Amino acid sequence: MVACDRRPGARGGAGSLRALVSGLRDTESDGVSVGVALGSGVFGAAGDRPRQLVPMPSFPGDLLDPAQSHGDVLIQLAGERVDDVRAAVERFESAVTGWRVRWRIEGFRAGNRMEGGRGLARNPFHFTEGFGNPADEREVLDRALVRDGQGEPAWAVGGSYQVVRIIRLATELWDKDSVHEQERIIGRRRDGRWLDGASVGEQPNFPADPRGRLTPLDSHVRLATPDRRRPAPLVRRGYGYDRGDGDTGLVFSCFQRDLAAGFETVQKRLAGEAMATYTLTTGGGYYFVPPPGDAWPAAVATG
Ligand code: HEM
């Protein structure tokens, strides 16, 4: 991921969204996909900003470093081969002269695979993530994409709010705990099975465990989705990162049609979770992924 700001004074020309999009086209190559998301700062006073798009607030416990947070645009370059992705990042950075890099981070998905319709990967805490996402593609789109009638600008329908959180994980401390303790902090087994014996594809029976004897009440999944019939409308796709010197963690990323009902609801519920001792959010931001097609740079009209 590369977050960029428009260079001062470069509002038109090289600093326009059109120039950025054409730079992205030059960047794309075999095996490297390129995506763009807009931060609130890219919208001028006259810009038609998505209703909920503001700079990401600091949540309790966060220590947001401005040099790793926010940004006018967020570019995501993804591919199977790290050298290809790095070369694409270089091409991108030299193609877009009206924009300067604000922060960048390299993420990876260990053990990346599709299983039962879901993308899964292992995080730096050795747990497989992705089970909580819907397996059905229609349900994924329903959670992620802005709909007509939501009160959003017309150009934004079919787009998606993206939240990125750079979360440093205390992996040394975590690795001192037993696997059993770790699984009680997450609320699932490392391989995704539930602590009450339900299999990966089934639902756990939380009402039968009101005191959290099997699945602790302050475990991650129990707080994230207390009522299994009503999961928050968000779709997660995280990446591990390792910047050396023990700076290891998760580039948490999720998509939703409504920020308040999606990420913000879950983030508030997670306050006081057992995992908080091991995590520190140091950066990230709120962005908006425009709908597919070439119409949006004109509609966004920021110059
Ligand atoms: C601190 C770093 C985090 C770690 C290590 C982590 C890890 C996990 C793991 C292992 C699972 C279970 C497997 C799965 O369903 O994918 C999970 C589920 C989930 N996480 Fe996280 N997570 C983190 C941060 C967050 C954040 C910041 C949010 C949103 C605010 C979040 C929301 C969720 C949700 C909604 C689920 C699915 C719960 C369910 O329906 O079962 N996680 N996470």
Coordinates of C-alpha atoms and ligand atoms in Angstrom, one line a residue:
M1 CA 0.0 0.0 0.0
V2 CA 1.2 3.5 -0.8
A3 CA -0.6 6.5 0.6
C4 CA 0.0 9.8 -1.3
D5 CA -0.8 13.5 -0.9
R6 CA -1.2 15.9 -3.7
R7 CA 1.9 18.1 -4.0
P8 CA 1.2 21.7 -2.8
G9 CA 0.1 23.8 -5.8
A10 CA -0.4 20.8 -8.0
R11 CA -4.2 20.8 -7.9
G12 CA -4.7 20.8 -11.7
G13 CA -2.4 19.1 -14.2
A14 CA 0.0 16.5 -12.7
G15 CA -1.8 16.7 -9.4
S16 CA -5.2 15.9 -10.8
L17 CA -7.1 12.7 -10.3
R18 CA -7.0 12.1 -14.0
A19 CA -3.2 12.3 -14.0
L20 CA -3.2 9.9 -11.1
V21 CA -5.5 7.4 -12.8
S22 CA -3.4 7.5 -16.0
G23 CA -0.2 6.9 -13.9
L24 CA -2.0 3.9 -12.4
R25 CA -2.7 2.5 -15.9
D26 CA 1.0 2.8 -16.7
T27 CA 1.8 1.0 -13.5
E28 CA -0.4 -2.1 -14.0
S29 CA 1.4 -5.1 -15.4
D30 CA 1.0 -8.8 -15.8
G31 CA 0.5 -10.2 -12.3
V32 CA 0.1 -6.9 -10.6
S33 CA -3.3 -5.4 -9.9
V34 CA -3.7 -1.8 -8.9
G35 CA -6.5 -0.3 -6.9
V36 CA -7.2 3.3 -5.7
A37 CA -9.1 4.6 -2.8
L38 CA -9.7 8.3 -1.9
G39 CA -9.1 10.0 1.4
S40 CA -11.2 12.9 2.6
G41 CA -8.4 15.4 1.8
V42 CA -8.7 14.9 -1.9
F43 CA -12.1 16.5 -2.0
G44 CA -11.9 20.3 -2.3
A45 CA -14.6 22.5 -0.8
A46 CA -16.7 21.9 -3.9
G47 CA -15.9 18.2 -4.1
D48 CA -18.8 15.7 -3.8
R49 CA -17.4 13.8 -0.8
P50 CA -19.0 10.5 0.4
R51 CA -21.1 11.4 3.4
Q52 CA -19.1 9.5 6.0
L53 CA -15.6 10.1 4.6
V54 CA -13.6 12.0 7.3
P55 CA -10.0 11.5 8.5
M56 CA -9.9 8.3 10.6
P57 CA -10.5 9.3 14.3
S58 CA -8.2 8.0 17.0
F59 CA -10.0 5.2 19.0
P60 CA -9.2 4.5 22.6
G61 CA -5.8 2.9 22.9
D62 CA -4.6 4.1 19.4
L63 CA -1.3 5.9 19.0
L64 CA -1.7 7.2 15.5
D65 CA 1.5 8.4 13.9
P66 CA 0.6 11.2 11.4
A67 CA 3.5 9.9 9.2
Q68 CA 1.7 6.5 8.8
S69 CA -1.9 7.8 8.8
H70 CA -4.4 9.3 6.4
G71 CA -3.4 10.5 2.9
D72 CA -5.3 12.0 0.0
V73 CA -5.2 8.7 -1.9
L74 CA -4.4 5.1 -1.1
I75 CA -2.9 3.0 -3.8
Q76 CA -2.9 -0.8 -3.4
L77 CA -0.6 -2.9 -5.6
A78 CA -1.0 -6.6 -5.2
G79 CA 0.5 -9.6 -6.9
E80 CA 1.9 -13.1 -6.3
R81 CA 5.6 -12.1 -6.8
V82 CA 7.1 -9.6 -4.5
D83 CA 9.7 -8.4 -7.1
D84 CA 6.9 -7.6 -9.6
V85 CA 5.0 -5.6 -6.9
R86 CA 8.1 -3.7 -5.9
A87 CA 8.9 -2.8 -9.5
A88 CA 5.3 -1.6 -10.0
V89 CA 5.6 0.6 -6.9
E90 CA 8.7 2.2 -8.4
R91 CA 6.9 2.7 -11.8
F92 CA 4.0 4.3 -10.0
E93 CA 6.1 6.6 -7.9
S94 CA 7.9 7.9 -11.0
A95 CA 4.8 8.2 -13.1
V96 CA 2.8 10.4 -10.7
T97 CA 4.9 13.6 -10.4
G98 CA 2.0 15.7 -8.9
W99 CA 1.7 13.4 -5.9
R100 CA 4.2 12.6 -3.1
V101 CA 4.3 9.5 -0.9
R102 CA 3.0 10.1 2.6
W103 CA 3.5 6.5 3.9
R104 CA 3.9 3.0 2.5
I105 CA 3.8 -0.5 3.9
E106 CA 4.5 -3.9 2.4
G107 CA 2.0 -6.6 3.4
F108 CA 1.9 -10.4 2.8
R109 CA -0.7 -13.1 3.2
A110 CA 1.0 -16.2 4.6
G111 CA -0.7 -19.4 3.5
N112 CA -3.0 -17.4 1.2
R113 CA -5.8 -19.6 -0.2
M114 CA -9.4 -19.9 -1.1
E115 CA -11.5 -22.4 0.9
G116 CA -15.3 -22.8 0.7
G117 CA -15.6 -19.5 -1.1
R118 CA -13.5 -17.5 1.4
G119 CA -10.0 -16.1 1.1
L120 CA -8.0 -17.3 4.1
A121 CA -4.5 -16.5 5.3
R122 CA -2.4 -16.9 8.5
N123 CA -1.8 -13.9 10.6
P124 CA 1.4 -13.2 12.7
F125 CA -0.4 -14.6 15.7
H126 CA -0.5 -18.0 13.9
F127 CA -4.3 -17.9 13.4
T128 CA -6.1 -18.4 10.2
E129 CA -8.2 -15.4 9.3
G130 CA -11.1 -15.0 6.9
F131 CA -13.7 -17.4 8.3
G132 CA -15.9 -14.7 9.5
N133 CA -16.4 -13.3 6.0
P134 CA -19.4 -14.5 3.9
A135 CA -18.7 -17.4 1.6
D136 CA -21.4 -16.2 -0.8
E137 CA -20.2 -13.5 -3.2
R138 CA -23.6 -11.8 -3.3
E139 CA -23.4 -11.4 0.5
V140 CA -19.9 -10.0 0.2
L141 CA -21.1 -7.4 -2.3
D142 CA -24.2 -6.6 -0.2
R143 CA -22.0 -5.9 2.8
A144 CA -19.3 -4.0 0.9
L145 CA -21.0 -1.8 -1.7
V146 CA -22.8 1.5 -1.3
R147 CA -26.4 1.3 -2.5
D148 CA -28.7 3.7 -4.2
G149 CA -30.9 5.5 -1.6
Q150 CA -28.3 5.6 1.1
G151 CA -28.0 9.3 0.8
E152 CA -24.5 9.1 -0.8
P153 CA -23.6 11.1 -3.9
A154 CA -24.8 9.4 -7.1
W155 CA -21.2 8.8 -8.3
A156 CA -20.4 6.8 -5.1
V157 CA -23.1 4.1 -5.6
G158 CA -21.2 0.8 -6.2
G159 CA -18.1 2.1 -4.3
S160 CA -17.0 1.0 -0.9
Y161 CA -15.6 2.5 2.3
Q162 CA -12.2 1.0 3.1
V163 CA -10.7 1.2 6.6
V164 CA -7.0 0.4 7.0
R165 CA -5.4 0.0 10.4
I166 CA -1.7 -0.6 10.9
I167 CA -1.7 -2.7 14.1
R168 CA 1.6 -3.6 15.7
L169 CA 1.4 -7.0 17.4
A170 CA 3.5 -8.0 20.4
T171 CA 4.4 -11.3 18.9
E172 CA 7.1 -12.1 21.5
L173 CA 4.8 -11.7 24.4
W174 CA 2.0 -13.6 22.5
D175 CA 4.3 -16.5 21.8
K176 CA 5.0 -16.9 25.5
D177 CA 1.3 -17.8 26.0
S178 CA 0.2 -21.4 25.5
V179 CA -1.9 -22.2 22.4
H180 CA -4.8 -22.9 24.7
E181 CA -4.5 -19.3 26.2
Q182 CA -4.2 -17.8 22.7
E183 CA -7.3 -19.6 21.5
R184 CA -9.3 -18.3 24.5
I185 CA -8.2 -14.7 23.6
I186 CA -9.3 -15.1 20.0
G187 CA -12.3 -17.3 20.7
R188 CA -11.5 -19.8 18.0
R189 CA -8.9 -22.5 17.4
R190 CA -6.0 -21.6 15.3
D191 CA -7.5 -23.6 12.4
G192 CA -10.9 -21.9 12.8
R193 CA -12.8 -24.5 14.8
W194 CA -15.0 -23.1 17.6
L195 CA -14.2 -23.6 21.2
D196 CA -17.5 -25.2 22.0
G197 CA -16.7 -28.0 19.5
A198 CA -18.6 -26.5 16.5
S199 CA -16.8 -27.1 13.2
V200 CA -15.4 -24.3 11.0
G201 CA -18.5 -24.3 8.8
E202 CA -21.0 -24.3 11.7
Q203 CA -22.1 -21.6 14.2
P204 CA -21.1 -21.7 17.8
N205 CA -23.8 -21.7 20.4
F206 CA -23.0 -18.6 22.5
P207 CA -26.4 -18.4 24.2
A208 CA -25.7 -21.9 25.7
D209 CA -22.4 -20.5 27.2
P210 CA -23.7 -17.3 28.9
R211 CA -20.8 -16.9 31.3
G212 CA -18.1 -17.6 28.7
R213 CA -16.8 -20.8 30.2
L214 CA -16.0 -22.2 26.7
T215 CA -15.7 -19.0 24.7
P216 CA -14.7 -16.2 27.0
L217 CA -16.9 -13.1 26.9
D218 CA -13.9 -10.9 26.3
S219 CA -12.6 -13.0 23.4
H220 CA -12.1 -11.3 20.0
V221 CA -14.8 -13.1 18.0
R222 CA -17.4 -13.1 20.8
L223 CA -17.1 -9.3 21.1
A224 CA -16.9 -8.8 17.3
T225 CA -20.1 -10.8 16.7
P226 CA -22.0 -11.5 19.9
D227 CA -25.2 -12.3 18.0
R228 CA -24.3 -14.9 15.3
R229 CA -27.5 -14.1 13.4
R230 CA -26.5 -10.5 13.0
P231 CA -22.9 -10.1 11.9
A232 CA -21.8 -6.5 11.3
P233 CA -21.9 -5.6 7.5
L234 CA -18.1 -5.6 6.8
V235 CA -15.7 -7.8 4.8
R236 CA -12.1 -8.1 6.1
R237 CA -9.0 -8.7 4.1
G238 CA -5.8 -8.3 6.2
Y239 CA -2.1 -8.6 5.5
G240 CA 0.8 -9.4 7.8
Y241 CA 3.7 -7.0 7.9
D242 CA 7.3 -7.2 9.2
R243 CA 9.4 -4.1 9.1
G244 CA 12.3 -5.6 11.2
D245 CA 13.4 -4.8 14.7
G246 CA 10.3 -6.5 16.1
D247 CA 7.9 -4.2 14.3
T248 CA 5.6 -6.9 13.2
G249 CA 1.8 -6.8 12.8
L250 CA -1.2 -6.7 10.8
V251 CA -2.3 -4.3 8.0
F252 CA -6.0 -4.7 8.9
S253 CA -8.2 -3.8 6.0
C254 CA -12.0 -4.0 5.7
F255 CA -14.7 -2.8 3.2
Q256 CA -18.3 -1.8 4.0
R257 CA -21.2 0.2 2.5
D258 CA -21.7 2.1 5.8
L259 CA -18.8 3.0 8.1
A260 CA -20.8 3.4 11.2
A261 CA -22.7 0.1 10.9
G262 CA -19.6 -1.7 9.7
F263 CA -16.1 -1.0 11.1
E264 CA -17.1 1.5 13.8
T265 CA -19.7 -0.7 15.4
V266 CA -17.2 -3.6 15.7
Q267 CA -14.3 -1.4 16.8
K268 CA -16.4 0.0 19.7
R269 CA -17.5 -3.5 20.7
L270 CA -13.9 -4.6 20.8
A271 CA -12.9 -2.1 23.5
G272 CA -11.7 -4.1 26.5
E273 CA -11.0 -7.3 24.6
A274 CA -8.4 -9.6 26.0
M275 CA -6.3 -9.2 22.9
A276 CA -5.8 -5.5 23.5
T277 CA -2.7 -6.1 25.7
Y278 CA -0.9 -7.4 22.6
T279 CA -1.9 -4.8 20.0
L280 CA -1.2 -1.2 19.3
T281 CA -2.7 0.7 16.3
T282 CA -0.2 3.1 15.0
G283 CA -1.6 4.2 11.6
G284 CA -4.0 3.7 8.7
G285 CA -7.0 5.7 7.6
Y286 CA -10.5 6.0 6.2
Y287 CA -10.8 5.8 2.4
F288 CA -13.4 5.4 -0.3
V289 CA -12.9 3.0 -3.2
P290 CA -14.7 4.5 -6.2
P291 CA -17.0 2.3 -8.3
P292 CA -15.5 0.6 -11.4
G293 CA -15.2 2.7 -14.6
D294 CA -13.8 6.0 -15.6
A295 CA -16.6 8.3 -14.7
W296 CA -15.7 9.1 -11.1
P297 CA -12.7 11.5 -11.6
A298 CA -15.0 13.9 -13.4
A299 CA -17.8 13.5 -10.9
V300 CA -15.5 13.9 -7.9
A301 CA -14.4 17.2 -9.5
T302 CA -11.5 18.1 -7.2
G303 CA -9.4 19.5 -10.0
Ligands
HEM1 C1 -5.5 -6.7 16.3 C2 -5.4 -7.4 15.2 C3 -6.4 -8.5 14.9 C4 -6.2 -9.8 14.9 C5 -4.9 -10.6 15.2 C6 -7.5 -10.4 14.5 C7 -7.7 -11.8 14.4 C8 -8.9 -12.4 14.1 C9 -9.1 -13.8 14.0 C10 -8.0 -14.9 14.2 C11 -10.4 -14.0 13.7 C12 -11.1 -15.3 13.5 C13 -11.1 -15.8 12.2 C14 -12.0 -15.1 11.2 O1 -13.2 -15.1 11.4 O2 -11.4 -14.5 10.3 C15 -11.0 -12.7 13.6 C16 -12.4 -12.5 13.3 C17 -12.9 -11.2 13.2 N1 -12.3 -10.0 13.4 FE1 -10.4 -9.7 13.9 N2 -8.4 -9.4 14.3 C18 -7.8 -8.2 14.5 C19 -8.4 -7.0 14.4 C20 -9.7 -6.7 14.1 C21 -10.3 -5.4 14.0 C22 -9.6 -4.1 14.2 C23 -11.6 -5.6 13.7 C24 -12.7 -4.6 13.4 C25 -12.8 -3.5 14.0 C26 -11.8 -7.1 13.6 C27 -13.0 -7.7 13.3 C28 -13.2 -9.0 13.2 C29 -14.5 -9.6 12.8 C30 -15.8 -8.9 12.5 C31 -14.3 -11.0 12.9 C32 -15.4 -12.1 12.5 C33 -16.1 -12.5 13.8 C34 -17.0 -13.6 13.5 O3 -18.1 -13.3 12.9 O4 -16.8 -14.7 13.8 N3 -10.6 -7.7 13.9 N4 -10.1 -11.7 13.8

